[in-house]
PDB file of C-alpha atoms in Angstrom:
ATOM      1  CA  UNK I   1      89.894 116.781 159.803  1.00 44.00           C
ATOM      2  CA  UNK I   2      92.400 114.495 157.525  1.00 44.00           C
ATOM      3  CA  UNK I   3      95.520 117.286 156.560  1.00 45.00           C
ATOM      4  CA  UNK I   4      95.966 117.724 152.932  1.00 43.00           C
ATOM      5  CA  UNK I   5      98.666 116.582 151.125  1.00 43.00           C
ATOM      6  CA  UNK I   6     100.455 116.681 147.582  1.00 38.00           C
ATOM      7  CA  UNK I   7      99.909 113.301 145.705  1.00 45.00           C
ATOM      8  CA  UNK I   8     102.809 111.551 145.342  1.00 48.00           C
ATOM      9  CA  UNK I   9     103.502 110.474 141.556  1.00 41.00           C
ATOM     10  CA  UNK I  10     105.189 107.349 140.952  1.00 47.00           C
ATOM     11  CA  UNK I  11     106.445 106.459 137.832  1.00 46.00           C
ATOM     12  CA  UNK I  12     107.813 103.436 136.835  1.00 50.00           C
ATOM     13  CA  UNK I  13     111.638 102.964 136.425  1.00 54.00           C
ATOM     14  CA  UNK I  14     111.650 106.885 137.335  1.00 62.00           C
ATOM     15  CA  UNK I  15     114.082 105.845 140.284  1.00 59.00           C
ATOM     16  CA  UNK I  16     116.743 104.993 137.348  1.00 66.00           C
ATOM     17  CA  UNK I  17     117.148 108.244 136.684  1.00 67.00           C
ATOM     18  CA  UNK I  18     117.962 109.607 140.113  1.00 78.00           C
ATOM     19  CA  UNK I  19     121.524 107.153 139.752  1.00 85.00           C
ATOM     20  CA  UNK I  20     124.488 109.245 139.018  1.00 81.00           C
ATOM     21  CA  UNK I  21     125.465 110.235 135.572  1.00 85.00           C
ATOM     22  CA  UNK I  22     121.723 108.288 134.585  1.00 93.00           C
ATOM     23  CA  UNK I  23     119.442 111.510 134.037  1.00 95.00           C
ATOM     24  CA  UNK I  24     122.763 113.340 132.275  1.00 96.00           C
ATOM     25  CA  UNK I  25     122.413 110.223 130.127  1.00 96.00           C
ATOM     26  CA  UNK I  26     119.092 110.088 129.384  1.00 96.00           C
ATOM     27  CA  UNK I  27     119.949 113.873 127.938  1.00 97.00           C
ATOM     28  CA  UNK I  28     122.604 113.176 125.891  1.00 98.00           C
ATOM     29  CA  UNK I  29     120.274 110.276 124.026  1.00 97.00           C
ATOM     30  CA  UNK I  30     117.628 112.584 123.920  1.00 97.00           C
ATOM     31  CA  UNK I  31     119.934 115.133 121.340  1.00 97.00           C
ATOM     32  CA  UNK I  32     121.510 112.205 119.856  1.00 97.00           C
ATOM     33  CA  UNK I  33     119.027 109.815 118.729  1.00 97.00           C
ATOM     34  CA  UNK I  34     116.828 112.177 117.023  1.00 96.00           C
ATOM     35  CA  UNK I  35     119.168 113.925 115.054  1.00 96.00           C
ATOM     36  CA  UNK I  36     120.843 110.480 113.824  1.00 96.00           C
ATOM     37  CA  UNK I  37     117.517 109.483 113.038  1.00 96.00           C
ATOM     38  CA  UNK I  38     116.805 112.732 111.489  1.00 93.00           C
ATOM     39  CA  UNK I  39     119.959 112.848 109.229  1.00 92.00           C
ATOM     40  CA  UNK I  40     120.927 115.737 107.134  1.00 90.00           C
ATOM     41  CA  UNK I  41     118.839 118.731 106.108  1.00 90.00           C
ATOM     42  CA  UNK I  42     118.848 122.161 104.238  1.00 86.00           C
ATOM     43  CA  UNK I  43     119.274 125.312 106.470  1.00 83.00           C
ATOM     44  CA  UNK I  44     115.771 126.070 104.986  1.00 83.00           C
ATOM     45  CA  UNK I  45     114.158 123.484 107.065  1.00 83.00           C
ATOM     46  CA  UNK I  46     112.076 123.919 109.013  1.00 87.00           C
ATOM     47  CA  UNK I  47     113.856 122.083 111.757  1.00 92.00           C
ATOM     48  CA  UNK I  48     116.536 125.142 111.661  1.00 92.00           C
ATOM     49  CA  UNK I  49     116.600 128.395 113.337  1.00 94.00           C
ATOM     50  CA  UNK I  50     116.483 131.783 111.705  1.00 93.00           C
ATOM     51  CA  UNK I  51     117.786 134.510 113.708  1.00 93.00           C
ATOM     52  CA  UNK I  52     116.971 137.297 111.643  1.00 92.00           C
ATOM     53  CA  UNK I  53     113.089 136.637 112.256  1.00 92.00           C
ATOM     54  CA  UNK I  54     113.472 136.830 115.721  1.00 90.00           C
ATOM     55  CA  UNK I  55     111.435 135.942 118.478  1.00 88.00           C
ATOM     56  CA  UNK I  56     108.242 136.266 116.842  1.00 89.00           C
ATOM     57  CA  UNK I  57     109.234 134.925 113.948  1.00 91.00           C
ATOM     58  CA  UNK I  58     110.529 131.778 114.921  1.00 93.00           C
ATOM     59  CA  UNK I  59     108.126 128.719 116.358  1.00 93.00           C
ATOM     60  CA  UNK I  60     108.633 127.815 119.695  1.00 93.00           C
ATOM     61  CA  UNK I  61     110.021 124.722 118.543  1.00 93.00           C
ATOM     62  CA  UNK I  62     112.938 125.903 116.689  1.00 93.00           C
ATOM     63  CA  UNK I  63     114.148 126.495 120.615  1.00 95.00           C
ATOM     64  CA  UNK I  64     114.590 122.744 120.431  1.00 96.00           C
ATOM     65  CA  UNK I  65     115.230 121.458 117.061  1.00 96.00           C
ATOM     66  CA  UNK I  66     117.957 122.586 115.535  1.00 95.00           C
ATOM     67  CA  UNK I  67     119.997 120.131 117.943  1.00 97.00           C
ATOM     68  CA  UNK I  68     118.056 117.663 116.234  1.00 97.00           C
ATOM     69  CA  UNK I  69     119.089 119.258 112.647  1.00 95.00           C
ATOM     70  CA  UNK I  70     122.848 118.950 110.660  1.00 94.00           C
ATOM     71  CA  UNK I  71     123.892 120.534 107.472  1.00 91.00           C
ATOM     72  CA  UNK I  72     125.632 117.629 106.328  1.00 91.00           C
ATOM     73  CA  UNK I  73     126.668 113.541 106.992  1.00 92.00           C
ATOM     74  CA  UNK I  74     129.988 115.009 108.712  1.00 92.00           C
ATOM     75  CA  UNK I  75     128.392 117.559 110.971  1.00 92.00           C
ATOM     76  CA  UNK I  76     125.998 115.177 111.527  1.00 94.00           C
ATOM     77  CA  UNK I  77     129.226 112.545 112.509  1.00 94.00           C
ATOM     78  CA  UNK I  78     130.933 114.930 114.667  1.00 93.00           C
ATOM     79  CA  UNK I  79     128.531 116.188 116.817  1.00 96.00           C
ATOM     80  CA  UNK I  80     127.259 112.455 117.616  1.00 97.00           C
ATOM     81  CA  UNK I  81     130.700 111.923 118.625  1.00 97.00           C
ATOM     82  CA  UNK I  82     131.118 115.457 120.976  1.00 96.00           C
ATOM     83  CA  UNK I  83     127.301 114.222 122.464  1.00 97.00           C
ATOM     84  CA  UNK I  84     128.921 110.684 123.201  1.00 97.00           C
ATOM     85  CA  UNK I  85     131.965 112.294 124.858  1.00 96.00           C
ATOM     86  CA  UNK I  86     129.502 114.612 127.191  1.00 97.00           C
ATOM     87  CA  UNK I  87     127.777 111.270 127.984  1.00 97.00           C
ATOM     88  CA  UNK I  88     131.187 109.524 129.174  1.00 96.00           C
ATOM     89  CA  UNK I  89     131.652 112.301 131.088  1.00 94.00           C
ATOM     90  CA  UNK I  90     128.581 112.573 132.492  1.00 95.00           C
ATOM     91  CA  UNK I  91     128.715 109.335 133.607  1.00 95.00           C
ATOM     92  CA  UNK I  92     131.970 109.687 134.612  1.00 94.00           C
ATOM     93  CA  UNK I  93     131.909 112.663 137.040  1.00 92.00           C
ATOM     94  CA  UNK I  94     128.636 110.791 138.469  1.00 93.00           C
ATOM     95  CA  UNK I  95     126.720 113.983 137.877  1.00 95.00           C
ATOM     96  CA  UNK I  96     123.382 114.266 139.744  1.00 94.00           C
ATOM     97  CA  UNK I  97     119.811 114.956 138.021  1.00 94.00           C
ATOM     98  CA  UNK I  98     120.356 118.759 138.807  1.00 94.00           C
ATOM     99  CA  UNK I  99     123.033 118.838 136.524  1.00 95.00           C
ATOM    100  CA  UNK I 100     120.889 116.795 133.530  1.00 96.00           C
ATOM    101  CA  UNK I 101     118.440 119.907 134.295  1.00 96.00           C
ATOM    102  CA  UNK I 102     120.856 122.197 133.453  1.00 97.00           C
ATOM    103  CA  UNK I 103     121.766 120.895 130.519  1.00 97.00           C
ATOM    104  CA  UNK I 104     118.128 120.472 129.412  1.00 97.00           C
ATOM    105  CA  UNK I 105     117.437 124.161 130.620  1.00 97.00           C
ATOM    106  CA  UNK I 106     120.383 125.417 128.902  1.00 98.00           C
ATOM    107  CA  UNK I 107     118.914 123.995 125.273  1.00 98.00           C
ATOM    108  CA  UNK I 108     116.576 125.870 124.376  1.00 97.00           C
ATOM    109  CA  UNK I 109     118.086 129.120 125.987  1.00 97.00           C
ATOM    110  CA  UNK I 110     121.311 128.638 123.752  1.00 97.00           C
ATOM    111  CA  UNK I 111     119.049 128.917 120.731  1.00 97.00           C
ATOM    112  CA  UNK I 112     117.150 131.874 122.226  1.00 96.00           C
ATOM    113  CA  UNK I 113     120.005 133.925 122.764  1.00 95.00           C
ATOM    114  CA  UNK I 114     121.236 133.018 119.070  1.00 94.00           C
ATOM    115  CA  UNK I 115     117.656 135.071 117.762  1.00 92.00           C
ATOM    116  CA  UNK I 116     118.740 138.197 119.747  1.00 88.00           C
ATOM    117  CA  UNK I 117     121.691 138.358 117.114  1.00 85.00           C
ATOM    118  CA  UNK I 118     120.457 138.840 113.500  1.00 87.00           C
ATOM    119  CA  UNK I 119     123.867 138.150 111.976  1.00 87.00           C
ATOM    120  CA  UNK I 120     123.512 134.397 111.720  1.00 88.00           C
ATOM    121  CA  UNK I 121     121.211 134.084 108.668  1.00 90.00           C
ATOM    122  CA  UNK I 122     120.118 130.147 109.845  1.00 91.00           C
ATOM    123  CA  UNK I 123     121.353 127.795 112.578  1.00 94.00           C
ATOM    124  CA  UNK I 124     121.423 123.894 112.742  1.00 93.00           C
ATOM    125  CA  UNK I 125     123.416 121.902 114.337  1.00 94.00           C
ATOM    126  CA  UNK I 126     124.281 120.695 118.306  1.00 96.00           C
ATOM    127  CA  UNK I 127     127.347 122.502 119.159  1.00 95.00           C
ATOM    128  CA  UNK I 128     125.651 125.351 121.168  1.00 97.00           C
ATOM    129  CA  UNK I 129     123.807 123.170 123.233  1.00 98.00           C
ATOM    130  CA  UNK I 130     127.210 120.532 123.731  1.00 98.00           C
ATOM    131  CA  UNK I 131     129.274 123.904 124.740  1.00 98.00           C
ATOM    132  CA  UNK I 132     126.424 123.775 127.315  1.00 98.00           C
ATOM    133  CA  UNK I 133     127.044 120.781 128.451  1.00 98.00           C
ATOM    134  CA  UNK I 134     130.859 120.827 128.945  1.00 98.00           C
ATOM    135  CA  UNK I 135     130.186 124.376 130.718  1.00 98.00           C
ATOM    136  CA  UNK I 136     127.789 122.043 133.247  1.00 97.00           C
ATOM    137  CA  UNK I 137     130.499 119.576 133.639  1.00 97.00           C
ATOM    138  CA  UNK I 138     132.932 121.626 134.433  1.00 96.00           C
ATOM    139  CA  UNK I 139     130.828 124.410 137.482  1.00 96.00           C
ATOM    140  CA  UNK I 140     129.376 120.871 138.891  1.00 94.00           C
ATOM    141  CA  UNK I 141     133.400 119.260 138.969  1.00 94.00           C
ATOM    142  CA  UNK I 142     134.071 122.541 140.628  1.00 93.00           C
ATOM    143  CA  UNK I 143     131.485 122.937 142.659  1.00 90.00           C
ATOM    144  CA  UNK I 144     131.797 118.790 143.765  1.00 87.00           C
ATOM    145  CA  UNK I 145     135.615 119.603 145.199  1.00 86.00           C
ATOM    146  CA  UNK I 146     137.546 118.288 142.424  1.00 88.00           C
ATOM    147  CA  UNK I 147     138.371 122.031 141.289  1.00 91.00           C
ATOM    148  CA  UNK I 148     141.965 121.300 139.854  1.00 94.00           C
ATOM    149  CA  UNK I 149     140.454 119.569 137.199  1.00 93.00           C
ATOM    150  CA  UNK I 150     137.434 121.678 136.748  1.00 94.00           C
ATOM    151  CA  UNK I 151     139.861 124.677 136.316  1.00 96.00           C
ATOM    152  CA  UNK I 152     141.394 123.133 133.677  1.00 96.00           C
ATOM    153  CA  UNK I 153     138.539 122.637 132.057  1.00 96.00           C
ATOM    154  CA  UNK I 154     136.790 125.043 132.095  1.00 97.00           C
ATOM    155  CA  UNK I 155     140.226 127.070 131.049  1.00 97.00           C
ATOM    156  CA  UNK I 156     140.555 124.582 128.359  1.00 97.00           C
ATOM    157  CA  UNK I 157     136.745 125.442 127.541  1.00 97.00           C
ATOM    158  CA  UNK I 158     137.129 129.540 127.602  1.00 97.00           C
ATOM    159  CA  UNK I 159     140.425 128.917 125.352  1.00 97.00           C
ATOM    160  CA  UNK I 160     138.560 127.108 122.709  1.00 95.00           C
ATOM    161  CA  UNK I 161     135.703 129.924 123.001  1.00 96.00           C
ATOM    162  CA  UNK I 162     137.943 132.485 122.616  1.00 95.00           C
ATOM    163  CA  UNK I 163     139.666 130.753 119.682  1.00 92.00           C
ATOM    164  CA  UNK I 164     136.532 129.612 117.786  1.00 90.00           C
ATOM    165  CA  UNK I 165     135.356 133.250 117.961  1.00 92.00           C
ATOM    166  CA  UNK I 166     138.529 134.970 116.910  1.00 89.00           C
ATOM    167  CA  UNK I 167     138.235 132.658 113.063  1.00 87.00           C
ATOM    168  CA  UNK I 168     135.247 134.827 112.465  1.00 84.00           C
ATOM    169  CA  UNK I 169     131.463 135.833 113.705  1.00 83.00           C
ATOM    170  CA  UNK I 170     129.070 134.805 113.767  1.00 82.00           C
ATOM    171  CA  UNK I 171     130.170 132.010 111.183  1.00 84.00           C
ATOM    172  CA  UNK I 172     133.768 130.601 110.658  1.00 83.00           C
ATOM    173  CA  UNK I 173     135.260 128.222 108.024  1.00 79.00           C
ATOM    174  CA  UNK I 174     137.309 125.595 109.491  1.00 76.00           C
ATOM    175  CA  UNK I 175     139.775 122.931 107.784  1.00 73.00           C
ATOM    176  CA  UNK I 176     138.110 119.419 107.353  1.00 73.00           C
ATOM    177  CA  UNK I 177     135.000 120.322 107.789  1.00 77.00           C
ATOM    178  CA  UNK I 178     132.691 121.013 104.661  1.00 80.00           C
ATOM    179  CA  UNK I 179     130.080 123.420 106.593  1.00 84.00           C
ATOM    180  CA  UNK I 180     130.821 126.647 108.289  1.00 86.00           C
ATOM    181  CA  UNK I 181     131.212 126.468 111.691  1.00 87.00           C
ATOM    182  CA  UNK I 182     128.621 128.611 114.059  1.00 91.00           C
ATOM    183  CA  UNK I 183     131.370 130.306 116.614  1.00 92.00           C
ATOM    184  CA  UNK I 184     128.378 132.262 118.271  1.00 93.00           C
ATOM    185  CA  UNK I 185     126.737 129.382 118.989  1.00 94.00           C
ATOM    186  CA  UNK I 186     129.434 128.315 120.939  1.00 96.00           C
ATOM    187  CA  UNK I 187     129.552 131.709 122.401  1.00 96.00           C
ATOM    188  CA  UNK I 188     125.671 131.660 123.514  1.00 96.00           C
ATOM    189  CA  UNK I 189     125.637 127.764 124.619  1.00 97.00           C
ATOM    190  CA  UNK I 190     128.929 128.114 127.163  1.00 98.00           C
ATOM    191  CA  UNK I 191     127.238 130.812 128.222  1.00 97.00           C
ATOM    192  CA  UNK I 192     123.679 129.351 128.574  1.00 97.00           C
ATOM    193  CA  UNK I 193     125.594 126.763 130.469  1.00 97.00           C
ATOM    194  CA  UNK I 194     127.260 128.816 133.282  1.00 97.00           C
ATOM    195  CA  UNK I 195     124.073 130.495 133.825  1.00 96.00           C
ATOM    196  CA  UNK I 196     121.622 127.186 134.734  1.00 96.00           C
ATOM    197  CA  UNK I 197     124.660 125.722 136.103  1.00 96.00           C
ATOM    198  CA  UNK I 198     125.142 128.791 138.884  1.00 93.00           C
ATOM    199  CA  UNK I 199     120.889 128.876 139.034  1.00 91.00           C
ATOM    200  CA  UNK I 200     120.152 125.471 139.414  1.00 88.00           C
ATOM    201  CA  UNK I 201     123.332 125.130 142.456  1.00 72.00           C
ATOM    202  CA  UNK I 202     124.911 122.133 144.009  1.00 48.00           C
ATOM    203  CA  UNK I 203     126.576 121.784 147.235  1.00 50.00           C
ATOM    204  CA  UNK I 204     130.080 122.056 147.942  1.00 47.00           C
ATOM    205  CA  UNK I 205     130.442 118.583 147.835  1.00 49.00           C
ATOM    206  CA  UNK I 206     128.873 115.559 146.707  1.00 47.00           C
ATOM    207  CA  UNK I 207     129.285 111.834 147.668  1.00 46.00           C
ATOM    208  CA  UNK I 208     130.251 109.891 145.269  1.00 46.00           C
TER     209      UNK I 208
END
């Protein structure tokens, strides 16, 4: 009797990703390029997220686009730039494909935990979901061995938290930038973050 076994799938240029830093990439582009090709909308959109309606009210796919979605050309401009500095870091710390999954698990949670809090009339924007990401960088740096810097920055990251939230919630104003800033979605992405982060493990150390 032949023994059974799981196909093996092979896809092409699939082995790419498994580099260091080439899956946490591949996530970075994949909030990027949309919303640059996207470009500014309303908060009426239907590309936003509207806490109040909750979990029923919401489609399933306002989990994912409102990463995609900016209030304006300068939100747009300076959450490209926080996604490109995720990717140099990224690619930087050589993070593994765990880590990508993290961040990619962490997206749609940030914006889940934002409809449990009716306070935030609508939400667009990446910020939640790049909190994520630097809370990913910093547990796998710590969790890699290189925990001096991952302390610091994931201090540096609790600081700015802590800071955003005490200018107002769920929404602060903010000098030089013409749309009001979404502290909780900070609060619910660094969170999100941690949480896949701790799920998804690493070892100790990694070779790098």
């Amino acid at each position: 009797m032949l023994p059974l076994t799981a196909p093996r799938l092979h896809v092409k240029g699939a082995w790419l990703l498994q580099r260091p830093g080439a899956a946490w990439l591949a996530v970075a582009l994949l909030i990027a390029l949309p919303a640059w090709w996207l470009g500014p909308v309303t908060f009426s959109s239907s590309w936003a997220l509207h806490p109040p309606a909750g979990l029923s009210g919401n489609p399933v796919s306002a989990w994912w686009t409102p990463a995609w979605a900016h209030a304006t050309a300068q939100h747009l401009s300076a959450n490209l730039w926080a996604c490109g500095l995720m990717a140099v870091l990224g690619l930087a710390a050589r993070l593994p494909p765990r880590a990508a999954l993290a961040w990619l698990m962490a997206w749609p949670a940030t914006h889940v935990l934002l409809m449990l809090d009716p306070r935030l009339a609508a939400y667009l924007g990446a910020s939640g979901v790049l909190h994520a990401g630097a809370a990913i960088v910093g547990v796998w740096l710590w969790r890699s061995g290189r925990r001096g810097l991952a302390g610091i920055w994931l201090l540096a990251l609790c600081v700015k938290v802590l800071y955003d939230l005490s200018l107002g919630m769920p929404t602060a104003i903010r000098p030089g930038l013409d749309t009001p800033v979404s502290t909780l979605s900070h609060l619910a992405g660094t969170l999100s973050g941690l949480f896949f982060a701790g799920f998804l493990g690493a070892p100790r150390r990694e070779k790098t």
